[in-house]
Short mmCIF file of C-alpha atoms in Angstrom, two decimals:
data_model
loop_
_atom_site.label_atom_id
_atom_site.label_comp_id
_atom_site.label_asym_id
_atom_site.label_seq_id
_atom_site.Cartn_x
_atom_site.Cartn_y
_atom_site.Cartn_z
CA MET K 1 -16.39 -10.43 41.44
CA ASP K 2 -12.98 -11.69 42.55
CA LYS K 3 -11.21 -9.06 44.67
CA SER K 4 -8.03 -9.48 42.63
CA THR K 5 -9.79 -8.24 39.51
CA ARG K 6 -11.94 -5.53 41.09
CA GLY K 7 -11.24 -2.11 39.65
CA ARG K 8 -9.38 -3.42 36.59
CA PRO K 9 -10.65 -2.49 33.11
CA ASP K 10 -12.76 -5.07 31.32
CA PRO K 11 -10.25 -6.84 28.99
CA ILE K 12 -12.90 -7.40 26.32
CA ARG K 13 -13.93 -3.76 26.32
CA GLY K 14 -10.28 -2.76 26.20
CA ALA K 15 -9.65 -4.99 23.21
CA GLN K 16 -12.73 -3.61 21.48
CA LEU K 17 -11.53 -0.06 22.06
CA VAL K 18 -8.10 -0.82 20.60
CA SER K 19 -9.76 -2.42 17.59
CA ARG K 20 -11.97 0.62 17.07
CA VAL K 21 -9.06 3.04 17.36
CA GLY K 22 -7.10 0.99 14.84
CA ARG K 23 -9.99 1.01 12.38
CA VAL K 24 -10.40 4.78 12.65
CA LEU K 25 -6.69 5.41 12.09
CA LYS K 26 -6.64 3.09 9.08
CA VAL K 27 -9.61 4.86 7.48
CA VAL K 28 -8.06 8.30 8.00
CA SER K 29 -4.76 7.06 6.56
CA GLU K 30 -6.54 6.11 3.33
CA HIS K 31 -7.60 9.74 2.72
CA PRO K 32 -4.50 11.85 1.91
CA ASP K 33 -6.73 14.93 1.51
CA GLY K 34 -8.38 14.34 4.87
CA ALA K 35 -11.43 12.33 5.92
CA SER K 36 -14.72 13.77 7.10
CA ALA K 37 -16.32 12.36 10.23
CA ALA K 38 -19.19 11.08 8.09
CA ALA K 39 -16.76 9.20 5.83
CA VAL K 40 -15.05 7.62 8.84
CA ALA K 41 -18.41 6.59 10.32
CA HIS K 42 -19.50 5.06 7.02
CA ALA K 43 -16.25 3.15 6.49
CA THR K 44 -16.07 1.80 10.04
CA GLY K 45 -19.78 1.19 10.61
CA PHE K 46 -19.67 3.12 13.89
CA THR K 47 -22.42 5.54 14.89
CA ARG K 48 -21.65 9.21 14.40
CA PRO K 49 -21.48 9.96 18.15
CA THR K 50 -19.03 7.07 18.65
CA THR K 51 -16.97 8.20 15.66
CA HIS K 52 -16.85 11.77 16.94
CA ARG K 53 -15.71 10.64 20.40
CA LEU K 54 -12.94 8.50 18.92
CA LEU K 55 -11.78 11.24 16.55
CA THR K 56 -11.65 13.94 19.22
CA SER K 57 -9.92 11.64 21.73
CA LEU K 58 -7.26 10.69 19.18
CA ALA K 59 -6.76 14.36 18.29
CA ALA K 60 -6.31 15.23 21.98
CA GLU K 61 -3.44 12.72 22.14
CA GLY K 62 -1.84 14.02 18.94
CA PHE K 63 -2.65 10.96 16.85
CA LEU K 64 -4.97 12.98 14.59
CA ASP K 65 -5.21 16.58 13.41
CA HIS K 66 -8.52 18.33 12.75
CA ASP K 67 -8.88 21.00 10.09
CA THR K 68 -11.92 22.74 11.53
CA ARG K 69 -12.34 25.03 8.51
CA ARG K 70 -12.71 22.11 6.11
CA GLY K 71 -14.10 19.62 8.60
CA ARG K 72 -11.38 17.09 7.74
CA TRP K 73 -9.30 14.77 9.87
CA PHE K 74 -5.65 13.91 9.18
CA LEU K 75 -3.02 11.70 10.75
CA GLY K 76 -1.31 13.63 13.53
CA PRO K 77 2.24 14.46 14.62
CA GLU K 78 2.42 11.79 17.31
CA LEU K 79 2.03 9.09 14.65
CA TYR K 80 4.89 10.64 12.70
CA LEU K 81 7.13 10.50 15.76
CA LEU K 82 6.18 6.91 16.56
CA GLY K 83 6.61 5.94 12.92
CA SER K 84 10.08 7.47 12.83
CA LEU K 85 11.08 5.33 15.80
CA ALA K 86 9.67 2.18 14.18
CA ALA K 87 11.16 2.89 10.76
CA ASP K 88 14.47 1.17 11.38
CA ARG K 89 12.68 -2.11 12.01
CA TYR K 90 9.81 -2.02 9.53
CA ASP K 91 10.38 0.56 6.80
CA ILE K 92 12.10 -0.67 3.66
CA SER K 93 11.37 2.44 1.62
CA ASP K 94 15.03 3.41 1.32
CA ALA K 95 15.95 -0.08 0.07
CA ALA K 96 13.13 -0.07 -2.48
CA ARG K 97 12.88 3.57 -3.56
CA GLU K 98 15.40 3.34 -6.41
CA SER K 99 13.73 0.18 -7.73
CA VAL K 100 10.31 1.87 -7.69
CA ARG K 101 11.76 4.81 -9.63
CA LEU K 102 13.48 2.49 -12.10
CA LEU K 103 10.25 0.57 -12.72
CA ALA K 104 8.38 3.79 -13.48
CA ARG K 105 11.19 5.07 -15.71
CA GLU K 106 11.72 1.84 -17.64
CA THR K 107 8.06 0.93 -18.17
CA GLY K 108 6.32 4.31 -18.27
CA GLU K 109 3.69 2.99 -15.85
CA SER K 110 2.93 3.92 -12.24
CA ALA K 111 5.11 1.89 -9.87
CA PHE K 112 4.53 1.05 -6.21
CA LEU K 113 5.88 -0.55 -3.08
CA SER K 114 3.35 -2.21 -0.79
CA ALA K 115 3.86 -3.91 2.56
CA ARG K 116 1.98 -6.78 4.14
CA ARG K 117 0.18 -5.87 7.35
CA GLY K 118 -1.69 -8.90 8.64
CA ASN K 119 -4.21 -9.92 6.00
CA GLU K 120 -3.85 -6.67 4.06
CA THR K 121 -1.35 -4.78 1.98
CA VAL K 122 -0.74 -1.07 2.44
CA CYS K 123 0.86 1.08 -0.25
CA LEU K 124 4.03 2.84 0.95
CA LEU K 125 5.51 4.40 -2.20
CA ARG K 126 4.22 5.57 -5.57
CA GLU K 127 6.19 6.83 -8.58
CA ASP K 128 4.41 7.82 -11.79
CA GLY K 129 5.88 6.96 -15.17
CA SER K 130 5.91 8.97 -18.36
CA PHE K 131 2.76 7.50 -19.92
CA PRO K 132 0.13 10.27 -19.66
CA ILE K 133 -2.89 8.07 -18.84
CA ARG K 134 -2.68 6.72 -15.29
CA SER K 135 -4.60 4.55 -12.90
CA PHE K 136 -5.29 5.97 -9.46
CA VAL K 137 -6.45 2.77 -7.79
CA LEU K 138 -3.27 2.76 -5.69
CA HIS K 139 -1.80 5.61 -3.68
CA GLU K 140 0.19 5.90 -0.47
CA GLY K 141 -1.84 4.62 2.47
CA VAL K 142 -4.47 2.67 0.56
CA ARG K 143 -5.12 -0.88 1.76
CA PHE K 144 -6.40 -4.00 0.06
CA PRO K 145 -7.00 -7.51 1.38
CA LEU K 146 -4.48 -10.15 0.34
CA GLY K 147 -5.44 -11.64 -3.01
CA VAL K 148 -7.26 -8.57 -4.32
CA ALA K 149 -4.72 -6.19 -5.91
CA SER K 150 -1.66 -7.51 -7.75
CA ALA K 151 0.65 -6.76 -4.79
CA GLY K 152 -1.56 -8.70 -2.41
CA LEU K 153 -1.94 -11.55 -4.87
CA ALA K 154 1.84 -11.77 -5.31
CA ILE K 155 2.34 -11.97 -1.53
CA LEU K 156 -0.50 -14.44 -0.96
CA SER K 157 0.73 -16.73 -3.73
CA PHE K 158 4.04 -17.43 -2.01
CA LEU K 159 2.73 -18.09 1.47
CA PRO K 160 2.65 -21.74 2.61
CA ASP K 161 -0.37 -23.68 1.35
CA GLY K 162 -1.79 -24.07 4.86
CA GLU K 163 -1.79 -20.32 5.43
CA ILE K 164 -3.44 -19.74 2.07
CA ASP K 165 -6.15 -22.29 2.90
CA SER K 166 -6.85 -20.71 6.30
CA TYR K 167 -6.99 -17.23 4.82
CA LEU K 168 -9.33 -18.09 1.95
CA GLU K 169 -11.64 -20.05 4.24
CA GLY K 170 -11.97 -17.13 6.65
CA SER K 171 -11.94 -14.13 4.32
CA PRO K 172 -15.29 -13.05 2.84
CA LEU K 173 -13.74 -11.45 -0.24
CA VAL K 174 -16.78 -12.10 -2.43
CA ALA K 175 -19.06 -9.90 -0.33
CA GLU K 176 -17.01 -6.78 -1.03
CA TRP K 177 -15.05 -7.61 -4.17
CA GLY K 178 -17.39 -9.83 -6.20
CA GLU K 179 -17.52 -13.37 -7.50
CA GLN K 180 -14.17 -13.00 -9.27
CA HIS K 181 -12.65 -13.14 -5.80
CA ALA K 182 -14.28 -16.43 -4.82
CA SER K 183 -11.86 -18.98 -3.41
CA GLY K 184 -11.65 -21.00 -6.62
CA ALA K 185 -10.93 -17.96 -8.79
CA VAL K 186 -8.25 -16.69 -6.40
CA ARG K 187 -6.62 -20.13 -6.34
CA GLU K 188 -6.44 -20.12 -10.15
CA ARG K 189 -4.63 -16.79 -10.05
CA ILE K 190 -2.33 -18.11 -7.33
CA ALA K 191 -1.42 -21.06 -9.54
CA ALA K 192 -0.71 -18.74 -12.48
CA THR K 193 1.41 -16.47 -10.26
CA ARG K 194 3.47 -19.38 -8.99
CA GLU K 195 4.09 -20.50 -12.55
CA THR K 196 5.32 -17.14 -13.88
CA GLY K 197 6.61 -15.64 -10.64
CA TYR K 198 4.53 -12.49 -11.03
CA ALA K 199 0.86 -11.70 -10.36
CA VAL K 200 -1.57 -10.17 -12.85
CA ASN K 201 -4.73 -8.28 -11.89
CA PRO K 202 -6.87 -8.05 -15.05
CA ALA K 203 -8.98 -5.02 -14.08
CA LEU K 204 -10.69 -6.82 -11.17
CA ILE K 205 -10.79 -3.71 -8.95
CA LEU K 206 -11.59 -0.99 -11.49
CA GLU K 207 -12.67 -1.51 -15.08
CA GLY K 208 -9.81 -0.84 -17.49
CA SER K 209 -7.16 -0.64 -14.75
CA TRP K 210 -4.65 -3.49 -14.84
CA GLY K 211 -1.87 -4.33 -12.44
CA MET K 212 1.12 -6.65 -12.10
CA GLY K 213 3.13 -7.42 -8.99
CA ALA K 214 6.13 -9.36 -7.69
CA ALA K 215 6.80 -10.37 -4.09
CA VAL K 216 9.75 -9.12 -2.06
CA PHE K 217 10.99 -11.60 0.55
CA ASP K 218 12.36 -11.00 4.04
CA GLU K 219 15.46 -12.64 5.50
CA ALA K 220 13.39 -15.69 6.49
CA GLY K 221 12.28 -16.18 2.89
CA ARG K 222 8.68 -15.09 3.52
CA PRO K 223 6.83 -12.69 1.19
CA ALA K 224 6.48 -9.47 3.17
CA TRP K 225 6.33 -6.73 0.53
CA ALA K 226 5.64 -6.37 -3.18
CA LEU K 227 6.59 -4.17 -6.10
CA SER K 228 3.81 -3.50 -8.58
CA LEU K 229 2.81 -1.63 -11.72
CA THR K 230 -0.59 -0.29 -12.73
CA GLY K 231 -1.95 1.20 -15.93
CA ILE K 232 -4.60 0.93 -18.58
CA GLU K 233 -5.45 -2.36 -20.27
CA SER K 234 -3.77 -1.60 -23.60
CA ARG K 235 -0.44 -1.17 -21.80
CA PHE K 236 -0.71 -4.62 -20.21
CA ARG K 237 -1.52 -6.65 -23.32
CA PRO K 238 -0.48 -10.34 -23.22
CA ASP K 239 2.59 -9.86 -25.44
CA ARG K 240 3.97 -7.17 -23.10
CA GLN K 241 3.30 -8.95 -19.81
CA PRO K 242 6.48 -11.11 -19.90
CA GLU K 243 8.57 -7.96 -20.39
CA LEU K 244 6.90 -6.20 -17.46
CA GLY K 245 7.07 -9.36 -15.38
CA HIS K 246 10.78 -9.73 -16.02
CA VAL K 247 11.64 -6.24 -14.82
CA LEU K 248 9.36 -6.61 -11.79
CA LEU K 249 10.99 -9.89 -10.77
CA GLU K 250 14.45 -8.47 -11.35
CA GLN K 251 13.83 -5.47 -9.12
CA ALA K 252 11.98 -7.50 -6.47
CA HIS K 253 14.99 -9.82 -6.27
CA LEU K 254 17.36 -6.85 -5.93
CA VAL K 255 15.28 -5.35 -3.10
CA SER K 256 15.18 -8.73 -1.32
CA GLN K 257 18.97 -8.92 -1.62
CA ARG K 258 19.43 -5.38 -0.29
CA LEU K 259 17.27 -6.15 2.72
CA THR K 260 19.12 -9.37 3.49
CA SER K 261 22.55 -7.76 3.23
CA SER K 262 21.57 -4.70 5.27
CA ARG K 263 20.31 -6.80 8.17
CA ASN K 264 23.15 -9.31 8.32
#
């Protein structure tokens, strides 16, 4: 071993540890009512001893909280503090909140704001409309790969063609989401989204639960967020889709404008 590197941590092991920590935190974030250790182990594929070590270590640093009575793990106070510091740079909730509320009020459906994080979208805001039957596919913290839910399809559709090609070639969507998410099928939906401006998810995640989304662009003109609506199939019939699409595009454009003006 070279003397200059003796005593330093193995960079590969370090990278693996960071990856594992990130996966654990993401899984816990997807369970607003808390995640059991068994659920975290199942979702990450880690052994139970490894999962327990990661959970307890993260709790010791304040990144997780453990409800010992219920055996559930929650995101911890240190993440809240770090998130508050990062909010000025990354959080657009304030710029989008009124649009999310308007979408729910005007359409009666559940409305959402999602953000792109790498090759995924994560839901940041939810506002339920007045229609009594709702879809619960989306909630704050839930993640989907690009091209799966309507928000992720809206974002993917307006990326450069080269980025879309690279993503679809390297993303095994079919294994988890079925043949309707094969590259050819996703490309057909991308083409339709580019034509209308808004994405439609015809119950591809959960039977009977439809969604529509429109991309929100950053100051560089890249799709970085999306507004979306979800509801039951009868509320997203073909003759109503243009109406829903219009209000989605209108509000997505307004949010994009607010972001551009606030950062100039």
